[in-house]
Coordinates of C-alpha atoms (C1' of nucleotides) in Angstrom, one line a residue:
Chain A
X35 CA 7.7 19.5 -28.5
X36 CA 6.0 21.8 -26.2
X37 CA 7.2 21.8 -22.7
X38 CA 6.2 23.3 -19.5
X39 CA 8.5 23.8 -16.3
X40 CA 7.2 24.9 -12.8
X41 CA 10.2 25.5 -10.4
X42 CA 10.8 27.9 -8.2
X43 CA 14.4 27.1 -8.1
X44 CA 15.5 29.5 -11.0
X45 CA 19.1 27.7 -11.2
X46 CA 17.2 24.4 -11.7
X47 CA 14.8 26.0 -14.3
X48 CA 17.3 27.7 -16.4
X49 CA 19.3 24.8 -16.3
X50 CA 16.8 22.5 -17.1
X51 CA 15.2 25.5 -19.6
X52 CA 18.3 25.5 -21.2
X53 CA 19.2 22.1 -22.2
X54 CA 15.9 21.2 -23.0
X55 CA 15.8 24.3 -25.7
X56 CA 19.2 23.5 -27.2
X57 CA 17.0 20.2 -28.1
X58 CA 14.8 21.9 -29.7
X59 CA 12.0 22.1 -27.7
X60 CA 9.5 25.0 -26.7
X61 CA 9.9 25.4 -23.1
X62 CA 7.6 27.9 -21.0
X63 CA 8.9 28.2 -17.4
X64 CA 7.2 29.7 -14.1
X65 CA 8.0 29.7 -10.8
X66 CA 5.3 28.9 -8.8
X67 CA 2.2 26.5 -8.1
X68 CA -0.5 28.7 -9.0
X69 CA 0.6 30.1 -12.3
X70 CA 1.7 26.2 -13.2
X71 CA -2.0 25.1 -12.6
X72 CA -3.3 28.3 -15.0
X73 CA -0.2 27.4 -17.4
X74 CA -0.9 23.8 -17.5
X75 CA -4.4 23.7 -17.7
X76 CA -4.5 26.7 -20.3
X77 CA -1.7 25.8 -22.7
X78 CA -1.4 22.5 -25.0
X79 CA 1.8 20.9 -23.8
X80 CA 3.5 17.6 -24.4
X81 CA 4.8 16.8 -21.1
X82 CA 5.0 18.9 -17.6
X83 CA 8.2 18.9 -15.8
X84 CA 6.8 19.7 -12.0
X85 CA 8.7 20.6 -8.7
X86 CA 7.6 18.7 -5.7
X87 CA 8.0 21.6 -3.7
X88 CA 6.9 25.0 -4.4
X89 CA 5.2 28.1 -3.3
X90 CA 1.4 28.9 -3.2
X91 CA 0.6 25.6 -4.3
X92 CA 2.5 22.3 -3.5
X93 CA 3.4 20.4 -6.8
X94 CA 1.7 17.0 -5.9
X95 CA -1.7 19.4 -4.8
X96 CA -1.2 20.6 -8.2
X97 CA -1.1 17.9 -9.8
X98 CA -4.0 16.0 -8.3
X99 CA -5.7 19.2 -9.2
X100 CA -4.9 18.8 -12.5
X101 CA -6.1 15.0 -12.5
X102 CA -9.3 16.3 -11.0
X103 CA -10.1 18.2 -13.6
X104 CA -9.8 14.9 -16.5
X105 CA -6.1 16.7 -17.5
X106 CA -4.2 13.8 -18.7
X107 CA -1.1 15.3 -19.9
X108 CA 2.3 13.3 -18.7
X109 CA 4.2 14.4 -15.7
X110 CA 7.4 14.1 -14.7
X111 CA 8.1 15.2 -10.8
X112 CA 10.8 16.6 -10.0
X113 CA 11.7 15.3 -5.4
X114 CA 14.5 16.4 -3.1
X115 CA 13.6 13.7 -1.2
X116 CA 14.4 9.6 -2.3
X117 CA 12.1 8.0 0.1
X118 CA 9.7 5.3 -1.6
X119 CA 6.8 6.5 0.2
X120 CA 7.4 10.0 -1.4
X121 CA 7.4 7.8 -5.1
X122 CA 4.4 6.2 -4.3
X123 CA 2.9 9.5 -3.5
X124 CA 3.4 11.1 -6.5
X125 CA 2.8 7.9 -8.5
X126 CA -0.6 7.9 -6.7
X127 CA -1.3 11.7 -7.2
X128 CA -1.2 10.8 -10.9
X129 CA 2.3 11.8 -12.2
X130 CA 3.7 9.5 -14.8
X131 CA 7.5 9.3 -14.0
X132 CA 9.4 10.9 -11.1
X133 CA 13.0 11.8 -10.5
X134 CA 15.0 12.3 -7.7
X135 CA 17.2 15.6 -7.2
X136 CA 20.0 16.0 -8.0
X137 CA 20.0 14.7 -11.5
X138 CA 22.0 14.8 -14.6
X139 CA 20.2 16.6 -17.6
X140 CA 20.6 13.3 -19.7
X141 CA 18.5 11.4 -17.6
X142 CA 15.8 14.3 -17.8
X143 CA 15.7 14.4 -21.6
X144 CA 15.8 10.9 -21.4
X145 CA 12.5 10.9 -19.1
X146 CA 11.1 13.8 -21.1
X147 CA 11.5 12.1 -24.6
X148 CA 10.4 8.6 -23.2
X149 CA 7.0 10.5 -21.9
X150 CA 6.3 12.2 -24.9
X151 CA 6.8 9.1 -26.8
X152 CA 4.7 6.6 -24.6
X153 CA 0.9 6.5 -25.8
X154 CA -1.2 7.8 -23.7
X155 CA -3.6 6.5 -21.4
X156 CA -2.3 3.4 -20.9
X157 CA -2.0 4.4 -17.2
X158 CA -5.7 5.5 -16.6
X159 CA -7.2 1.6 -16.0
X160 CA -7.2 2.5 -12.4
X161 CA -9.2 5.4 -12.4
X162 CA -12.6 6.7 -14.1
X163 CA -12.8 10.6 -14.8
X164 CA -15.6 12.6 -15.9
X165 CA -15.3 16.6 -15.4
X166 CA -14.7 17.1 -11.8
X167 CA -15.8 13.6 -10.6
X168 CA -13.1 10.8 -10.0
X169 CA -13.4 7.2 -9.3
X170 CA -10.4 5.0 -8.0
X171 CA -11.1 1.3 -8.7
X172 CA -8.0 0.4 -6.5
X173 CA -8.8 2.1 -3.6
X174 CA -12.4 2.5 -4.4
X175 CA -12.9 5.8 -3.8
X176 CA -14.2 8.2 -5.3
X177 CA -14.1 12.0 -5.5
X178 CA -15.8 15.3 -6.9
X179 CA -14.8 18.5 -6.9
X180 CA -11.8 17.6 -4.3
X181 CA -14.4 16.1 -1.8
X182 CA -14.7 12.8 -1.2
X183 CA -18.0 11.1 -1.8
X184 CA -19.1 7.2 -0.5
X185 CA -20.8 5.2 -2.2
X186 CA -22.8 1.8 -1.4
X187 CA -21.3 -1.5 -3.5
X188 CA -24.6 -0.9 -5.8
X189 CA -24.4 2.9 -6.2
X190 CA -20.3 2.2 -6.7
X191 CA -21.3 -0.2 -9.6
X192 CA -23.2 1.8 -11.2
X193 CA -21.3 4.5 -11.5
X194 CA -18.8 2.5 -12.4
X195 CA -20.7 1.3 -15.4
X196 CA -21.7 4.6 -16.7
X197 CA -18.3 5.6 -16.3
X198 CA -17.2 3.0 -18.3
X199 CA -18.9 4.5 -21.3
X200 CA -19.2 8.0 -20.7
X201 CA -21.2 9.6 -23.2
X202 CA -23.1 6.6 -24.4
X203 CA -26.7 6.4 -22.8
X204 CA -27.2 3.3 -20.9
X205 CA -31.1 1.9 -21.2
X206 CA -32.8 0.2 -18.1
X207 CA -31.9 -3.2 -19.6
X208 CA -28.5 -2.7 -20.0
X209 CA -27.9 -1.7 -16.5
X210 CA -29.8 -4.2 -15.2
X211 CA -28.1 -6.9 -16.9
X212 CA -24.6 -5.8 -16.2
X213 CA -24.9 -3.8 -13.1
X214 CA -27.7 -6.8 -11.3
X215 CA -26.9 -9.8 -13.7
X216 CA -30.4 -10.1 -14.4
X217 CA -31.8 -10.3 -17.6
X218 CA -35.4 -10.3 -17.2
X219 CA -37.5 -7.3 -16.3
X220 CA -38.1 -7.5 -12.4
X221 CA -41.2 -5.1 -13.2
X222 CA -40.0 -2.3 -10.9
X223 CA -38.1 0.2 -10.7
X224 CA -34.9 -0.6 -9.2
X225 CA -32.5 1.4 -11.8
X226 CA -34.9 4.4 -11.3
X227 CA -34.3 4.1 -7.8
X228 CA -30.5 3.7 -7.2
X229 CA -29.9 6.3 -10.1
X230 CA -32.2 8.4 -7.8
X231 CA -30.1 7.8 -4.6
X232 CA -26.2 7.9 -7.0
X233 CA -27.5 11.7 -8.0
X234 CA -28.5 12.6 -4.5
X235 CA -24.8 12.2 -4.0
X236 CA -23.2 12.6 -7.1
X237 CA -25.1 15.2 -8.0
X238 CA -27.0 17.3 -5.9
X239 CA -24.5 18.8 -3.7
X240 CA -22.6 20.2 -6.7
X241 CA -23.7 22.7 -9.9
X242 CA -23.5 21.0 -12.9
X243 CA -25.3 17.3 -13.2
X244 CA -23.1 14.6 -14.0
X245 CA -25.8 11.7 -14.7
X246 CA -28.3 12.7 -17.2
X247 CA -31.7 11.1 -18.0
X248 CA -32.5 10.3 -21.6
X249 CA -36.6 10.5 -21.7
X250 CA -37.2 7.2 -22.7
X251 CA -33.9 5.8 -23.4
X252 CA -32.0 5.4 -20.2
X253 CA -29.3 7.4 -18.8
X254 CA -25.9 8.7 -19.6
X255 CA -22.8 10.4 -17.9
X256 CA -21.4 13.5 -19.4
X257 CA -19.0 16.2 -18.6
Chain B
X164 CA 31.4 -0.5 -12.8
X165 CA 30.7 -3.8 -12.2
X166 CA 26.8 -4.9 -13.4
X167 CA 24.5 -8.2 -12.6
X168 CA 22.1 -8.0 -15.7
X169 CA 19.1 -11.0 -15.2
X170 CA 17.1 -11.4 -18.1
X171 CA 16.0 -14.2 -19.6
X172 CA 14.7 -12.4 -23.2
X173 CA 18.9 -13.4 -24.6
X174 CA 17.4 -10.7 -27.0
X175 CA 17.4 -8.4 -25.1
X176 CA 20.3 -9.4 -22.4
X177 CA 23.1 -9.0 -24.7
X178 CA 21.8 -5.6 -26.1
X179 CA 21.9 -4.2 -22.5
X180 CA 25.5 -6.2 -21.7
X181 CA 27.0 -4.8 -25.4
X182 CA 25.9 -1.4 -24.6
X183 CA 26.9 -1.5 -21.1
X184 CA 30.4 -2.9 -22.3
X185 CA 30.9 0.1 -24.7
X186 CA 30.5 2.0 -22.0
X187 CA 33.7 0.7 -19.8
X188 CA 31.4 -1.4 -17.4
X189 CA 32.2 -5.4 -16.5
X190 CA 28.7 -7.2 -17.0
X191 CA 27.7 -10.3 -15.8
X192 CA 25.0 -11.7 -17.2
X193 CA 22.5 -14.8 -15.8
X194 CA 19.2 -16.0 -17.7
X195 CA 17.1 -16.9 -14.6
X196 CA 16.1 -16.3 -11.2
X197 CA 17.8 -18.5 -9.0
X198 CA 21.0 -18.5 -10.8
X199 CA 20.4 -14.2 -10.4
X200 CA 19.9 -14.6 -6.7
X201 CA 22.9 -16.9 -6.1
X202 CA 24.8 -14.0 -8.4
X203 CA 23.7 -11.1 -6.7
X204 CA 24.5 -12.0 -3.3
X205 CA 27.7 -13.4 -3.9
X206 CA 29.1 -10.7 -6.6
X207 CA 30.0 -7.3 -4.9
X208 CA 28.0 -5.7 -7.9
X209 CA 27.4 -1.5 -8.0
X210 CA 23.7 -2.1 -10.0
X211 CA 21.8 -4.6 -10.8
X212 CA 19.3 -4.5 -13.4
X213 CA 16.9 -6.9 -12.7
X214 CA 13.4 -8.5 -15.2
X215 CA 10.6 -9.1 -13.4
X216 CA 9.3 -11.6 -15.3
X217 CA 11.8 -14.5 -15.0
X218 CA 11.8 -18.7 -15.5
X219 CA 12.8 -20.5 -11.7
X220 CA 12.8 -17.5 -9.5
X221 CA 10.4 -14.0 -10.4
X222 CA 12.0 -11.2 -10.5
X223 CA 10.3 -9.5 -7.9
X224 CA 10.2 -12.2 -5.1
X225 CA 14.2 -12.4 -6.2
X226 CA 14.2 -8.6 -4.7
X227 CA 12.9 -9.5 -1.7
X228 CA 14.6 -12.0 -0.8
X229 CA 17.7 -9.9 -1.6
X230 CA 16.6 -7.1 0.8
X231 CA 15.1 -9.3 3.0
X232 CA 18.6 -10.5 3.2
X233 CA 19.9 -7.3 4.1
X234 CA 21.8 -6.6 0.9
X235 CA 21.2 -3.0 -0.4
X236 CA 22.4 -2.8 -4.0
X237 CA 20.8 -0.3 -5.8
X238 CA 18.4 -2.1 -8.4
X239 CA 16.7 -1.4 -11.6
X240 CA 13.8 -3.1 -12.5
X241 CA 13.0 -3.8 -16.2
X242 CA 8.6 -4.4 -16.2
X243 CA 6.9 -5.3 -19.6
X244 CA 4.1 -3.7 -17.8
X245 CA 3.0 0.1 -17.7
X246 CA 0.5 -0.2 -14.7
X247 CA 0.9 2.4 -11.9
X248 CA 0.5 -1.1 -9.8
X249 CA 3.3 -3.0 -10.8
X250 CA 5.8 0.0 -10.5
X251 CA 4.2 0.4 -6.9
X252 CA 4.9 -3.4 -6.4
X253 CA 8.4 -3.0 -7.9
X254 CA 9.6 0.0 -5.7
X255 CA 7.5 -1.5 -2.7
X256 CA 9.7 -4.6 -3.1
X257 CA 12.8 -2.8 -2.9
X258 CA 13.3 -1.5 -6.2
X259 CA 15.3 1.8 -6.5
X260 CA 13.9 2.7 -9.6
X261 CA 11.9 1.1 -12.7
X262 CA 12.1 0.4 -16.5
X263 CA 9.4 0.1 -18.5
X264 CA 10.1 -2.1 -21.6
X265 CA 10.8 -1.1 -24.4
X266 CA 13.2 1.5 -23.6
X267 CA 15.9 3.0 -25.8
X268 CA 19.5 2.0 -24.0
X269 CA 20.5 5.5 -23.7
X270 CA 17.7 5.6 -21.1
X271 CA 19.0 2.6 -19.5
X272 CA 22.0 3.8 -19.1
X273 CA 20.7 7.0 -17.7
X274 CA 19.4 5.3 -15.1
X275 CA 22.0 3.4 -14.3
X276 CA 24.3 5.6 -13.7
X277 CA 21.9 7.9 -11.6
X278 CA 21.4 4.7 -9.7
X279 CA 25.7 3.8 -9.0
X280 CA 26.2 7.8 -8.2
X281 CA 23.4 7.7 -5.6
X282 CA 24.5 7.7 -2.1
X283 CA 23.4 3.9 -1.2
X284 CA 21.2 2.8 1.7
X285 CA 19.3 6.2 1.7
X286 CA 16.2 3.9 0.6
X287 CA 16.1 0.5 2.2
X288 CA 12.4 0.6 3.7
X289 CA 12.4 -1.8 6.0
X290 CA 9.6 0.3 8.2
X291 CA 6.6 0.9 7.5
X292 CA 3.9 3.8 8.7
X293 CA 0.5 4.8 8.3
X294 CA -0.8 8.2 10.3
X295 CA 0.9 7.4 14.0
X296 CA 1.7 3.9 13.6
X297 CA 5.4 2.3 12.6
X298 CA 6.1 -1.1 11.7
X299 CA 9.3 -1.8 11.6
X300 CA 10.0 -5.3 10.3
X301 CA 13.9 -6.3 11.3
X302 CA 12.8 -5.5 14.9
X303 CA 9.1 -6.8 14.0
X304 CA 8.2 -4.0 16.3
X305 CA 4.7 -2.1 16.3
X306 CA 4.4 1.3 17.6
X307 CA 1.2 3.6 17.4
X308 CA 1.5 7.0 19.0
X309 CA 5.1 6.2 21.1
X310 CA 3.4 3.0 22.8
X311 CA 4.1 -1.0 21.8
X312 CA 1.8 -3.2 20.6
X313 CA 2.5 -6.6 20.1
X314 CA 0.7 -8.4 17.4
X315 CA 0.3 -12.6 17.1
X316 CA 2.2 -13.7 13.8
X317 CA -1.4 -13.9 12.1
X318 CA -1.8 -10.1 12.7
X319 CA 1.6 -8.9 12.0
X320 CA 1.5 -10.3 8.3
X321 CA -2.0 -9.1 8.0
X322 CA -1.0 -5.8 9.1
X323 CA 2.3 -5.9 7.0
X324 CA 0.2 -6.8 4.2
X325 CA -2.7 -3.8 4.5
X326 CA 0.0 -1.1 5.2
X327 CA 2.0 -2.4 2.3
X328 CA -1.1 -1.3 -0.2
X329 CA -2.1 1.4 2.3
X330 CA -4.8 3.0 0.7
X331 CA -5.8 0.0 -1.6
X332 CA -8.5 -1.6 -1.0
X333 CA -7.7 -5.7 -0.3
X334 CA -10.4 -7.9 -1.0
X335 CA -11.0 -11.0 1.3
X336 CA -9.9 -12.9 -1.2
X337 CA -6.4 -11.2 -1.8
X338 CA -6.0 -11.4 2.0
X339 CA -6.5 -15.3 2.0
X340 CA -4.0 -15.5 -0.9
X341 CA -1.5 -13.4 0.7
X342 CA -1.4 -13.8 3.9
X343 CA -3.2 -17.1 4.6
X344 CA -1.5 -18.7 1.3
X345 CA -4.9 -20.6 0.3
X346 CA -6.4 -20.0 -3.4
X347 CA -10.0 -20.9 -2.3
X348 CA -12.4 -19.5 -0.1
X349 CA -12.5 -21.9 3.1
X350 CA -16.1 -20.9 4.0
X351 CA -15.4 -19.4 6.9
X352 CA -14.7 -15.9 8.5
X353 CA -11.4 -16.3 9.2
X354 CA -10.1 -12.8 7.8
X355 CA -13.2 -11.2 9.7
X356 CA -11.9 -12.6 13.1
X357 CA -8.4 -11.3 12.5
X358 CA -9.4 -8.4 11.7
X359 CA -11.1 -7.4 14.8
X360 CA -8.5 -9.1 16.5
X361 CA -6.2 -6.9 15.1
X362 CA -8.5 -4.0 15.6
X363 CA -8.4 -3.9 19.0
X364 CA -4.8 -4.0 19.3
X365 CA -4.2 -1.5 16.9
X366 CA -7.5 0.9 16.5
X367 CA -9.7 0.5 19.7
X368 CA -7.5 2.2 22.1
X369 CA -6.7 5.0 19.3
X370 CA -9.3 7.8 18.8
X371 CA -8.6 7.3 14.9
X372 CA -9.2 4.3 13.2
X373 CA -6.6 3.3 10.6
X374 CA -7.9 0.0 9.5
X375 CA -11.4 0.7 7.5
X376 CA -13.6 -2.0 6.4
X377 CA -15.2 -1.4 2.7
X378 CA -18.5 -2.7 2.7
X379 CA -19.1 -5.4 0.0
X380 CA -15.5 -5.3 -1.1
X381 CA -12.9 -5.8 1.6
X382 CA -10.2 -3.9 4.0
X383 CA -8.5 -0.8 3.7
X384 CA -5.7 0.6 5.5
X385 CA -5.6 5.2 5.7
X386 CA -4.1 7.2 7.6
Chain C
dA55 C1' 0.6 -26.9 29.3
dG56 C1' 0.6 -22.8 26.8
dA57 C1' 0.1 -20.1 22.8
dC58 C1' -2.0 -19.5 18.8
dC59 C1' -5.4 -20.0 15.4
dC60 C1' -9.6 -21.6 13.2
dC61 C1' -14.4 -22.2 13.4
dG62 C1' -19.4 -21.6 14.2
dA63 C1' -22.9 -18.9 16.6
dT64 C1' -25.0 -14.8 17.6
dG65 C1' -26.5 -10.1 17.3
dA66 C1' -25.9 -5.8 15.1
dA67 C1' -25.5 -2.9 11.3
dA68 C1' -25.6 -2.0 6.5
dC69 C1' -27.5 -2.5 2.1
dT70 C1' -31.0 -3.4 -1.2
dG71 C1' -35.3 -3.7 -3.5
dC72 C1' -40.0 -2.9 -3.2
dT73 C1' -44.1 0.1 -2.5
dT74 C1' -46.2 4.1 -2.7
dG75 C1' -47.1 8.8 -3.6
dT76 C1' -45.2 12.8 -6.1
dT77 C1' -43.4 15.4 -9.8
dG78 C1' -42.3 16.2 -14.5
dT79 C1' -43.0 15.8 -19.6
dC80 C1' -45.3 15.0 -23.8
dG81 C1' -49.0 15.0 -27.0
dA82 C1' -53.6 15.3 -28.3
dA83 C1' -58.0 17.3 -27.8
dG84 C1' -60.7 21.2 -26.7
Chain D
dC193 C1' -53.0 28.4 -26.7
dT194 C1' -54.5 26.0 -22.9
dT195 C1' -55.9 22.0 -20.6
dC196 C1' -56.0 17.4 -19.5
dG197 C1' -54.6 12.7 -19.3
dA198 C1' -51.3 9.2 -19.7
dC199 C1' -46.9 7.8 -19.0
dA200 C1' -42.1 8.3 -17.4
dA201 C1' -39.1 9.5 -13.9
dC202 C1' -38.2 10.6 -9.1
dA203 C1' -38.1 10.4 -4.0
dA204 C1' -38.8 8.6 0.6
dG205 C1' -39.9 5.0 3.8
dC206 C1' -39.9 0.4 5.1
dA207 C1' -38.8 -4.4 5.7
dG208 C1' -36.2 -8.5 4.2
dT209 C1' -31.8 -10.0 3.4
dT210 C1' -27.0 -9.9 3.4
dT211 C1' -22.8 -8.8 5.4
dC212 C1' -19.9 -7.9 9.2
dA213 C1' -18.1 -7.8 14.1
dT214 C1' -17.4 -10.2 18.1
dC215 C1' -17.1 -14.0 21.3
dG216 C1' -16.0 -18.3 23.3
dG217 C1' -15.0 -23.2 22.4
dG218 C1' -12.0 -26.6 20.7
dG219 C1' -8.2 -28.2 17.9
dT220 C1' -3.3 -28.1 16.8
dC221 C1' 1.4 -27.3 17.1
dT222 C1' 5.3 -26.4 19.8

DNA sequence: AGACCCCGATGAAACTGCTTGTTGTCGAAG
DNA sequence: CTTCGACAACAAGCAGTTTCATCGGGGTCT
């Protein structure tokens, strides 16, 4: 299994290094934020064993960085601090399983192993990705690029619904019978129109075009 | 180490106990909720481990009450679910740390253990906070930026309830289940009212506002 | 009586869908 | 190869509708 360790703490990182190799596994280690977001995002690894705290760039930034950009692999995150709020943080910032310092290395291989073993993506119901965009169902909101974008209830349902199956063009009629529960053809253009107004935000203000027209078909979302 | 396991699944109750046994501990062991509450409160226990889904008495509202009670043993909670929202729930409701079933014991026991060795009572939230504003709930005081604010019963469990999900958006609906207690939508604007009731208490006198409404959806608090 | 809470009315603001005019794309004819 | 026409998609403004915030009256419980 192919591990990755960011800790600046090199005690803690040998330590954990250590055990976690006498198991078998390959561990990379660095020691700070920025060279864990090039590590993670570069190399193939199982599960990511992240410090909450730690230079250049703060583990939970890191991580929502990560989660940004569609990355899906498991974390573990590594806290000083035991407050529940802290949990909930890191819970919320997309990490999979937390522990609290200081810990015995059982209970990390134990975490690690149970990670690595759980199928993944059964977290993700709350939240929609597609490259650099990100859509929260929970507490609606949705993101691109680390900016926060607002939506109307219609624009938010769409998107939602082209989320839903990314990659898979989406014809007038299916929109409007799922997105308006109608399923006659109003004879205007009302998908046209509130596709138009989603890009302007969705879209326009960034480089690359999320929703794409399919002449004649309908529409699609793709990274 | 004495341990309160409450589980109703006898499947799986006496393969935690056995295990536990083997390991030197005294286990008690109860098969629903009420009989666990009665347990737990009475027994001087160093964990409990604690299902959430139980017959007579959930698991969770069983934690509550517990805390609510004042009594700060260190709990595990064992969840059949893998949601990001339940463990929220749990750890909301007091838990000190979560299972997700199935587990292999040796995990279980992990966690166990980390829970016993941790110095107690570092958790017990029993304030709440969002940006400048505290809510602590033994004193059922409200503080935003150093200066009281006292809140009518209505608005205090509203509030509670908002800066419990903070961040999560609560639809009318969920406030009228939770905080009204009704199931059905009594056709009027009830949850409006309170809301700007508790608006200017808490936001209008404040250059930020904390509670956000969500057009089309609901009510959400941010800091 | 007092405190608290629900209700209905009212006005304001937000949202949506339509209309209209513009731009873009394709294919066939010149 | 270019031009033109038809059709598809897009964008902006406007107006009807819906949703929300606020207020005061009246009911209810203590």
């Amino acid at each position: 299994m192919k591990l990755l360790v960011v800790e600046d703490d090199t005690t803690t990182s040998t330590y954990i290094a250590r055990g976690l190799r006498e198991e078998g596994h390959a561990v990379d280690v660095v020691a700070d934020g920025r060279d864990g977001l090039v590590q993670a995002t570069t190399g193939q690894y199982d599960v990511l064993i992240l410090d909450r705290m730690l230079p250049e760039l703060d583990g939970l930034t890191l991580l929502k960085t990560l989660r940004g950009a569609g990355n899906a692999t498991p974390v573990l995150l590594l806290t000083a601090m035991g407050a529940v709020d802290d949990r909930i943080d890191g819970l919320n910032a997309g990490a999979d399983d937390y522990l609290v310092k200081p810990f015995a290395f059982g209970e990390l291989s134990a975490r690690v192993n149970a990670l690595a073993r759980r199928p993944q993506a059964l977290e993700q119901e709350t939240t929609l990705r597609a490259g650099d965009l990100t859509m929260d169902l929970i507490t609606r909101r949705v993101t691109r690029a680390g900016q926060e974008i607002d939506l109307l209830p219609r624009e938010f349902a769409l998107l939602e619904h082209l989320l839903r199956r990314k990659g898979r063009v989406q014809t007038r009629t299916m929109l409007l019978e799922a997105v308006w529960d109608i399923s006659f053809d109003p004879m205007t253009n009302v998908v046209e129109t509130h596709i138009s107004r989603l890009r302007a935000k969705v879209d326009r203000p960034f480089d690359t075009e999320l929703i794409q027209t399919v002449r004649g078909a309908g529409y699609r979302i793709d990274a």
